[in-house]
Short mmCIF file of N, CA and C in Angstrom, two decimals:
data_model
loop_
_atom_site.label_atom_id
_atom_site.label_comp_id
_atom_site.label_asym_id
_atom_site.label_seq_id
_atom_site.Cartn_x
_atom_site.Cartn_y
_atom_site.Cartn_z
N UNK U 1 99.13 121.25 104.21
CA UNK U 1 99.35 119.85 104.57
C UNK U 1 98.49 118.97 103.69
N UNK U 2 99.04 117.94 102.77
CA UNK U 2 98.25 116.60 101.99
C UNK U 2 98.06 115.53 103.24
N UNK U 3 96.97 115.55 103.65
CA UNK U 3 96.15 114.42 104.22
C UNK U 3 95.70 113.22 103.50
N UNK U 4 96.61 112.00 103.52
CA UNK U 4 95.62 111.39 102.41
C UNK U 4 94.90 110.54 103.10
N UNK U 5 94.07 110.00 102.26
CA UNK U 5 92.49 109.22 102.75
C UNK U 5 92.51 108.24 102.20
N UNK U 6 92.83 106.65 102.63
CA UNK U 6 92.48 105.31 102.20
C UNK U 6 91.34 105.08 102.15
N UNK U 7 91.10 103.77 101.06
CA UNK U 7 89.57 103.04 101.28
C UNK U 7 90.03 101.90 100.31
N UNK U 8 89.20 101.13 100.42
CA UNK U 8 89.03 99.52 99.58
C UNK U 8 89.58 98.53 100.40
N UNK U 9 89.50 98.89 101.90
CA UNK U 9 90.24 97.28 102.60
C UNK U 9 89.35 96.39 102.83
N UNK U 10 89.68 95.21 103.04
CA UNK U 10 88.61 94.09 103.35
C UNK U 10 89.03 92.92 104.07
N UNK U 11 88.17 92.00 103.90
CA UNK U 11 88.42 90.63 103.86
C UNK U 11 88.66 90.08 102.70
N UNK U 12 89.54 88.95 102.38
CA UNK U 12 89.21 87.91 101.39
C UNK U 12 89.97 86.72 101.44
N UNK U 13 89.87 85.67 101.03
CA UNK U 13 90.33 84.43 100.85
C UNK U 13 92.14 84.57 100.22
N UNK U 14 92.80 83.45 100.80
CA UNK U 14 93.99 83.47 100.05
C UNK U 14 93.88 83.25 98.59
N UNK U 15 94.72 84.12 97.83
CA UNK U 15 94.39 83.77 96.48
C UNK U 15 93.67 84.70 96.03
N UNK U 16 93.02 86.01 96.71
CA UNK U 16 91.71 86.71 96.18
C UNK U 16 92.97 87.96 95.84
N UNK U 17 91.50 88.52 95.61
CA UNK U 17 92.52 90.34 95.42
C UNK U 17 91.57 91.31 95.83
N UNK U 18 92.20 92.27 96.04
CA UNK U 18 91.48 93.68 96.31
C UNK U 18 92.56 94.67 95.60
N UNK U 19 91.81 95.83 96.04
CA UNK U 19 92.19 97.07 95.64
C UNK U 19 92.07 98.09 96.47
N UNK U 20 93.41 98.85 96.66
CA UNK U 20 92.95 100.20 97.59
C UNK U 20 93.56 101.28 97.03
N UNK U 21 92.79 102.55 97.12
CA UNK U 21 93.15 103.58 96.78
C UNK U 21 93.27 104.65 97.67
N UNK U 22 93.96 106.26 97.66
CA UNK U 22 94.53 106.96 98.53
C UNK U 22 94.51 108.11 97.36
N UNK U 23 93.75 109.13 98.29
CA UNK U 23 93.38 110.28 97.79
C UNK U 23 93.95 111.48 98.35
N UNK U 24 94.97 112.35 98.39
CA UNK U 24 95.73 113.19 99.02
C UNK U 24 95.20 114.80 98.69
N UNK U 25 94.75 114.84 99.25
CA UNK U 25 94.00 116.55 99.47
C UNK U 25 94.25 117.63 100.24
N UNK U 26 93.82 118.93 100.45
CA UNK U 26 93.41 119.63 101.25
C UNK U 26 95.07 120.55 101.12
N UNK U 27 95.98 120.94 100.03
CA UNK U 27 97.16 122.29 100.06
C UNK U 27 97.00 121.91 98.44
N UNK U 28 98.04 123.21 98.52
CA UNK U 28 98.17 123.57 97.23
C UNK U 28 99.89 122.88 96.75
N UNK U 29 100.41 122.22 98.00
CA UNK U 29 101.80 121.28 97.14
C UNK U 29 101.10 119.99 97.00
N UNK U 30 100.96 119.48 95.54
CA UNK U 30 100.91 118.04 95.48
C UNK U 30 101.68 117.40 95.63
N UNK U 31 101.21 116.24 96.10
CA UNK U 31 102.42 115.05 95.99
C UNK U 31 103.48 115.23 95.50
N UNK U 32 104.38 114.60 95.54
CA UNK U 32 105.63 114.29 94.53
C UNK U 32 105.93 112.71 94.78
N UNK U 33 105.54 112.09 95.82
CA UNK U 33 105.89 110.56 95.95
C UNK U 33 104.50 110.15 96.67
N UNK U 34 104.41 108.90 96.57
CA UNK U 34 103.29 108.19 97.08
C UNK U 34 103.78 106.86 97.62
N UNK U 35 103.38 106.92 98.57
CA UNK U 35 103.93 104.93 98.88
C UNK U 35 102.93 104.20 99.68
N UNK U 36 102.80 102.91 99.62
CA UNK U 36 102.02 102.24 100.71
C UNK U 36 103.06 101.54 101.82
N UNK U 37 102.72 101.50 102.85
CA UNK U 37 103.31 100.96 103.96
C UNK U 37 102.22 99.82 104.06
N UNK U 38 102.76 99.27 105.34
CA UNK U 38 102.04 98.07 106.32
C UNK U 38 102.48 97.76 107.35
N UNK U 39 101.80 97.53 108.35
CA UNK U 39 102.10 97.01 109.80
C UNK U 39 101.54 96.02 110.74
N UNK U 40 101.75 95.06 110.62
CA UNK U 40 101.00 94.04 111.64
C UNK U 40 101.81 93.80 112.93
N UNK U 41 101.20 92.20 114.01
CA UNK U 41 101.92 92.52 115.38
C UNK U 41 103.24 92.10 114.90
N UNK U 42 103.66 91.13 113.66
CA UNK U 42 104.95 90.61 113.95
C UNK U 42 106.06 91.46 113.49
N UNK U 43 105.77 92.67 112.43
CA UNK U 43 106.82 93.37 112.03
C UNK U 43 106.19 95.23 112.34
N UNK U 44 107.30 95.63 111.77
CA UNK U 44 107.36 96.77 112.00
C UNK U 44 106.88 97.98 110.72
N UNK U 45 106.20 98.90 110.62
CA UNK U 45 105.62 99.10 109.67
C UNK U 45 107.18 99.26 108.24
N UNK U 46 106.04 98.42 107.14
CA UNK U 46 107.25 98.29 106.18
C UNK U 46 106.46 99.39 104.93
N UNK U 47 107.55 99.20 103.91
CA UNK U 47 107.08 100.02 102.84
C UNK U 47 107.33 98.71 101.68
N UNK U 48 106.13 98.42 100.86
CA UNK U 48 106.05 97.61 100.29
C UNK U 48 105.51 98.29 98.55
N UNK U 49 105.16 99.28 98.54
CA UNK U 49 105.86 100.12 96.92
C UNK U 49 105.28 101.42 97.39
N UNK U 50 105.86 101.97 96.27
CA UNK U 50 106.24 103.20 95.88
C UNK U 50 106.44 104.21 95.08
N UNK U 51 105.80 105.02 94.45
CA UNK U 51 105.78 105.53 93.17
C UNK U 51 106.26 107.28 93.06
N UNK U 52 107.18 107.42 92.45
CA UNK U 52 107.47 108.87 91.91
C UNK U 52 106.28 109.48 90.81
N UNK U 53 105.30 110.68 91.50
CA UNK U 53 104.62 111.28 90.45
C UNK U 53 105.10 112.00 89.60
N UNK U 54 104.50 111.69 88.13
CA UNK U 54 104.55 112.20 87.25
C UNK U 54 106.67 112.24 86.69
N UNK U 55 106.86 111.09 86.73
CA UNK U 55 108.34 110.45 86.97
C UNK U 55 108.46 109.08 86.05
N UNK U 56 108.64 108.99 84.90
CA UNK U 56 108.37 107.61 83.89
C UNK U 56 109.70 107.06 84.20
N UNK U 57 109.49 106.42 85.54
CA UNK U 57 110.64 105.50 85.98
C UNK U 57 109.47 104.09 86.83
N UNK U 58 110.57 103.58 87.15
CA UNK U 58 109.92 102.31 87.74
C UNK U 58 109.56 102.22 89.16
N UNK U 59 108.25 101.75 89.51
CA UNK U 59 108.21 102.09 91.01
C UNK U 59 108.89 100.78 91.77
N UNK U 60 109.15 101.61 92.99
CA UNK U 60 109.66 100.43 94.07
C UNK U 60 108.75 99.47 94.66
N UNK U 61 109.03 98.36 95.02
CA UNK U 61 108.18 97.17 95.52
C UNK U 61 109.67 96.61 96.26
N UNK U 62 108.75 96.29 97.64
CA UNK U 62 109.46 95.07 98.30
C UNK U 62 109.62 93.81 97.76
N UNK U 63 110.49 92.56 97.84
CA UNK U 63 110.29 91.58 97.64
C UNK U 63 109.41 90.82 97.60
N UNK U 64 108.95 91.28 98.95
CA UNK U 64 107.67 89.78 99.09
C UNK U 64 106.21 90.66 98.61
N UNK U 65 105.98 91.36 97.77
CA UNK U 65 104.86 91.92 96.94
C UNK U 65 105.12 91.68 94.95
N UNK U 66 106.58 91.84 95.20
CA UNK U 66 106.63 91.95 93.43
C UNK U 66 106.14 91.06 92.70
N UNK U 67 105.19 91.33 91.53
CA UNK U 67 104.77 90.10 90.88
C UNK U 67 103.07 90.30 90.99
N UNK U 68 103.17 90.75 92.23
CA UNK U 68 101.67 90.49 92.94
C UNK U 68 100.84 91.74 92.92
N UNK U 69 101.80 92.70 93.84
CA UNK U 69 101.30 93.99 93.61
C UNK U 69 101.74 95.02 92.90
N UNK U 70 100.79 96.09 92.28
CA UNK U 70 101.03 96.97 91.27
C UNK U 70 100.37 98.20 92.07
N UNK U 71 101.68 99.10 91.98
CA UNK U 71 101.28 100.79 92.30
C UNK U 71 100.82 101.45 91.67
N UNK U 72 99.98 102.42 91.10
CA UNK U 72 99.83 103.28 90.00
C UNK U 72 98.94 104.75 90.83
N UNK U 73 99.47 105.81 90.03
CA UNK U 73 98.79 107.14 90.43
C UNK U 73 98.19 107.96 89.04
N UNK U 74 97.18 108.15 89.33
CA UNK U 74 95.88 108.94 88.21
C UNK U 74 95.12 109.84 88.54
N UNK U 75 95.44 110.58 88.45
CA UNK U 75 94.03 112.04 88.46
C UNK U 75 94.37 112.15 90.04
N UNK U 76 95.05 112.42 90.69
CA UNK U 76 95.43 112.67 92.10
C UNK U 76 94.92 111.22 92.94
N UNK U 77 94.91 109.83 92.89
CA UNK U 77 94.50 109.06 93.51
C UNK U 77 95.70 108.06 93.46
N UNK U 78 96.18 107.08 94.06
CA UNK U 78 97.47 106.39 94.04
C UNK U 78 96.48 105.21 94.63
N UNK U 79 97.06 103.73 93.72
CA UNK U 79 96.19 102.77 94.31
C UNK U 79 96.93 101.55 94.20
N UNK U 80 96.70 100.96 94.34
CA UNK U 80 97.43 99.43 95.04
C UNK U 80 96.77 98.15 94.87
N UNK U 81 96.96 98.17 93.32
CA UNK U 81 96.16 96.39 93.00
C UNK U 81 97.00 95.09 93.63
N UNK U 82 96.45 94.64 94.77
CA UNK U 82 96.72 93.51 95.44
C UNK U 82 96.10 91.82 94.69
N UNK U 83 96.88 91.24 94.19
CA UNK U 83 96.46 90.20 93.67
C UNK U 83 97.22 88.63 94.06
N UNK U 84 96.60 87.45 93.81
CA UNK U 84 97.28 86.63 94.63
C UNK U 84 97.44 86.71 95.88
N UNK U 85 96.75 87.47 97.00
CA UNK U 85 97.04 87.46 98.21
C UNK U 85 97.08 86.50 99.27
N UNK U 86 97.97 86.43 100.14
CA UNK U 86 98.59 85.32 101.41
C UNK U 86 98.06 85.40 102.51
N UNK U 87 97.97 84.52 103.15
CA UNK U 87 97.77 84.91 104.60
C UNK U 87 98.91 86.18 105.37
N UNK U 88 100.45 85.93 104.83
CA UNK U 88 100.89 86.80 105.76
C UNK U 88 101.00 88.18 105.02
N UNK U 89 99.96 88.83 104.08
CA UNK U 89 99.51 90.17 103.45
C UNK U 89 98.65 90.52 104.80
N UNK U 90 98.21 90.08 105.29
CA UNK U 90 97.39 90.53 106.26
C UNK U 90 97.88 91.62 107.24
N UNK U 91 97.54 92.69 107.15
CA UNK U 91 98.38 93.97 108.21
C UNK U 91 97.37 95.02 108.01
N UNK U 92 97.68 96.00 108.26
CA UNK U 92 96.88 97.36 108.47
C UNK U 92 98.22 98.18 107.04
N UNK U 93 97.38 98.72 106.13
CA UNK U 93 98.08 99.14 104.85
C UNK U 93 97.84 100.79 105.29
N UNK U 94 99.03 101.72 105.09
CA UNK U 94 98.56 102.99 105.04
C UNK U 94 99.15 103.65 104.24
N UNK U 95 98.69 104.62 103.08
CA UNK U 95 99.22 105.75 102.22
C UNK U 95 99.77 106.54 103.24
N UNK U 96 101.10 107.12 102.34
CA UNK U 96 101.99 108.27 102.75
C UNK U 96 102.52 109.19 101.54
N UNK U 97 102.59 110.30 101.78
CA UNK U 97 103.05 110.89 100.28
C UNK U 97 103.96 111.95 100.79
N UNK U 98 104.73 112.54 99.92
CA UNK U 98 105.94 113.15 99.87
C UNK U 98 105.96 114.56 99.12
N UNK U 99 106.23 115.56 99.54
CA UNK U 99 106.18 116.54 98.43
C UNK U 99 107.57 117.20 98.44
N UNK U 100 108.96 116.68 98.77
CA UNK U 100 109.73 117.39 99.00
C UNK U 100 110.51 116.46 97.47
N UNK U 101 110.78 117.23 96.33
CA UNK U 101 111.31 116.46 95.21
C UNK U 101 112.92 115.36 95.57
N UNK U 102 113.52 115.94 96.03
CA UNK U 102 115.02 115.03 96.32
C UNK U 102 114.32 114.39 97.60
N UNK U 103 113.81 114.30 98.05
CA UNK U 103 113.42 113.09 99.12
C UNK U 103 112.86 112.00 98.20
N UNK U 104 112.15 112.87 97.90
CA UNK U 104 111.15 111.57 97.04
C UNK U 104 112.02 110.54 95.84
N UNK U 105 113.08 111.43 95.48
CA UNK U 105 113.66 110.99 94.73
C UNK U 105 114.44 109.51 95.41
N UNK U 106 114.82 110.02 96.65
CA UNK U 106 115.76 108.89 97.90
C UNK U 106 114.87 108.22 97.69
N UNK U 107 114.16 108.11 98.07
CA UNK U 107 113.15 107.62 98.87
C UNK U 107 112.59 106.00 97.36
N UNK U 108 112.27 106.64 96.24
CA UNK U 108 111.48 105.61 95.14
C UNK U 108 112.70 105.78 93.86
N UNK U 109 113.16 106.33 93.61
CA UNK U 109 114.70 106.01 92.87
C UNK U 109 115.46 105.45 93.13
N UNK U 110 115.99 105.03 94.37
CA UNK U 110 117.11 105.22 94.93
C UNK U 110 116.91 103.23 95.53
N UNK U 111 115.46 103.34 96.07
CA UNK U 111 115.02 102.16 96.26
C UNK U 111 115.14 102.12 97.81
N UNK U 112 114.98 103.16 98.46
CA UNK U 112 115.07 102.32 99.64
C UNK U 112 113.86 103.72 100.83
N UNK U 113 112.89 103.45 100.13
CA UNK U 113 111.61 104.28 101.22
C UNK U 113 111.77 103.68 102.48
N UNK U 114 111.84 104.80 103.20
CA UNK U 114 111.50 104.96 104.60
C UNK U 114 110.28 105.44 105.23
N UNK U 115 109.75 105.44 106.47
CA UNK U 115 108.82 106.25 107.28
C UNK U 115 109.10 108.09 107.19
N UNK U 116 110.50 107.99 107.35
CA UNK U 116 110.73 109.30 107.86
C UNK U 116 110.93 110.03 106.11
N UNK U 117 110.69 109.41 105.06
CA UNK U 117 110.59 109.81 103.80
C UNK U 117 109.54 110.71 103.52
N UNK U 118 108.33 110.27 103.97
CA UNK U 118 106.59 110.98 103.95
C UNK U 118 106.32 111.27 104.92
N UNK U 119 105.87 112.53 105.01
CA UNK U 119 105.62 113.50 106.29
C UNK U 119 104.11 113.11 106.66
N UNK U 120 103.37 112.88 105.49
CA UNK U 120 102.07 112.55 105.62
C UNK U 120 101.23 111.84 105.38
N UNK U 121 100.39 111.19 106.49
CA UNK U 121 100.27 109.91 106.34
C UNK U 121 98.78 109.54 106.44
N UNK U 122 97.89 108.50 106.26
CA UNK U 122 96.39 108.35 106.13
C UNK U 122 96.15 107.61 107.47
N UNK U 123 95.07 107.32 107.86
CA UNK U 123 94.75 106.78 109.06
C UNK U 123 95.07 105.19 108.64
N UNK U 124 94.91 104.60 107.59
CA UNK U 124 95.07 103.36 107.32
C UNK U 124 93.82 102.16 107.26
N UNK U 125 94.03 101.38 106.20
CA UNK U 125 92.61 100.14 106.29
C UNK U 125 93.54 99.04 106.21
N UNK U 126 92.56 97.90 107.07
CA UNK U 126 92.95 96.77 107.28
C UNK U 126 92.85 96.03 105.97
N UNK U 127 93.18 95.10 106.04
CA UNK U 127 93.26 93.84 104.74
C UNK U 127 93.32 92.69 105.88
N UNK U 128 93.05 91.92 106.14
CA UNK U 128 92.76 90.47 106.22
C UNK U 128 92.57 89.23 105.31
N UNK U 129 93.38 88.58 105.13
CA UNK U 129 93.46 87.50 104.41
C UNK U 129 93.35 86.04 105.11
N UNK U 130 92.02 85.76 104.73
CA UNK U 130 91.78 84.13 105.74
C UNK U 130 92.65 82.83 104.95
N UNK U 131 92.99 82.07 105.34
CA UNK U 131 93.68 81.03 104.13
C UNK U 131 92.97 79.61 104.47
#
């Protein structure tokens, strides 16, 4: 089982940025997909990008992130440069990763990640954005 492990959430001002990264450990199947989700009280946890490892295609992003946020995965860590951030970025962000290849493929090719895409998932860090 890949357990992955978030860190870099915070506070910051509208307009600021952070960074979080997600470290997937502990079997011998790596990844094959990586995605960040989010969930606050008004919606339902979404998937806002998404990246195929080791896959020189384009990762998925929701609408209301593109522009802003950038996915990238290196040396087994998948991270999530948040820039320009809003008040309504504010949610609880959690890594999920995928090791089943044609899922992953649905899932960040295909453009349309789901929950039930990644079996495994991180406990999650907050982000708060004051405006």
């Amino acid at each position: 089982q890949v357990q992955p492990v978030e860190s870099g959430g915070g506070s910051v001002q509208a307009g600021g940025a952070l960074k979080l990264s997600c470290v997937a450990s502990g079997s011998r199947d790596r990844p094959k997909c990586a995605a960040w989700f989010r969930q606050n009280q008004q919606f339902e946890r979404e998937a806002i990008a998404a990246i195929y490892i080791g896959l020189n295609n384009k990762p998925y992003y929701a609408d209301s992130v593109k522009g802003r946020f950038t996915i990238s995965h290196d040396y087994g860590t998948t991270t999530l440069e948040m820039t320009d951030l809003k008040y309504e970025d504010t949610a609880k962000y959690y890594c999920a990763t995928g090791t089943d290849p044609l899922q992953c493929l649905h899932a960040v090719v295909d453009g349309r990640p789901a929950v039930s895409d990644f079996p495994f998932w991180g406990q999650g860090t907050q982000v708060t954005v004051s405006s």
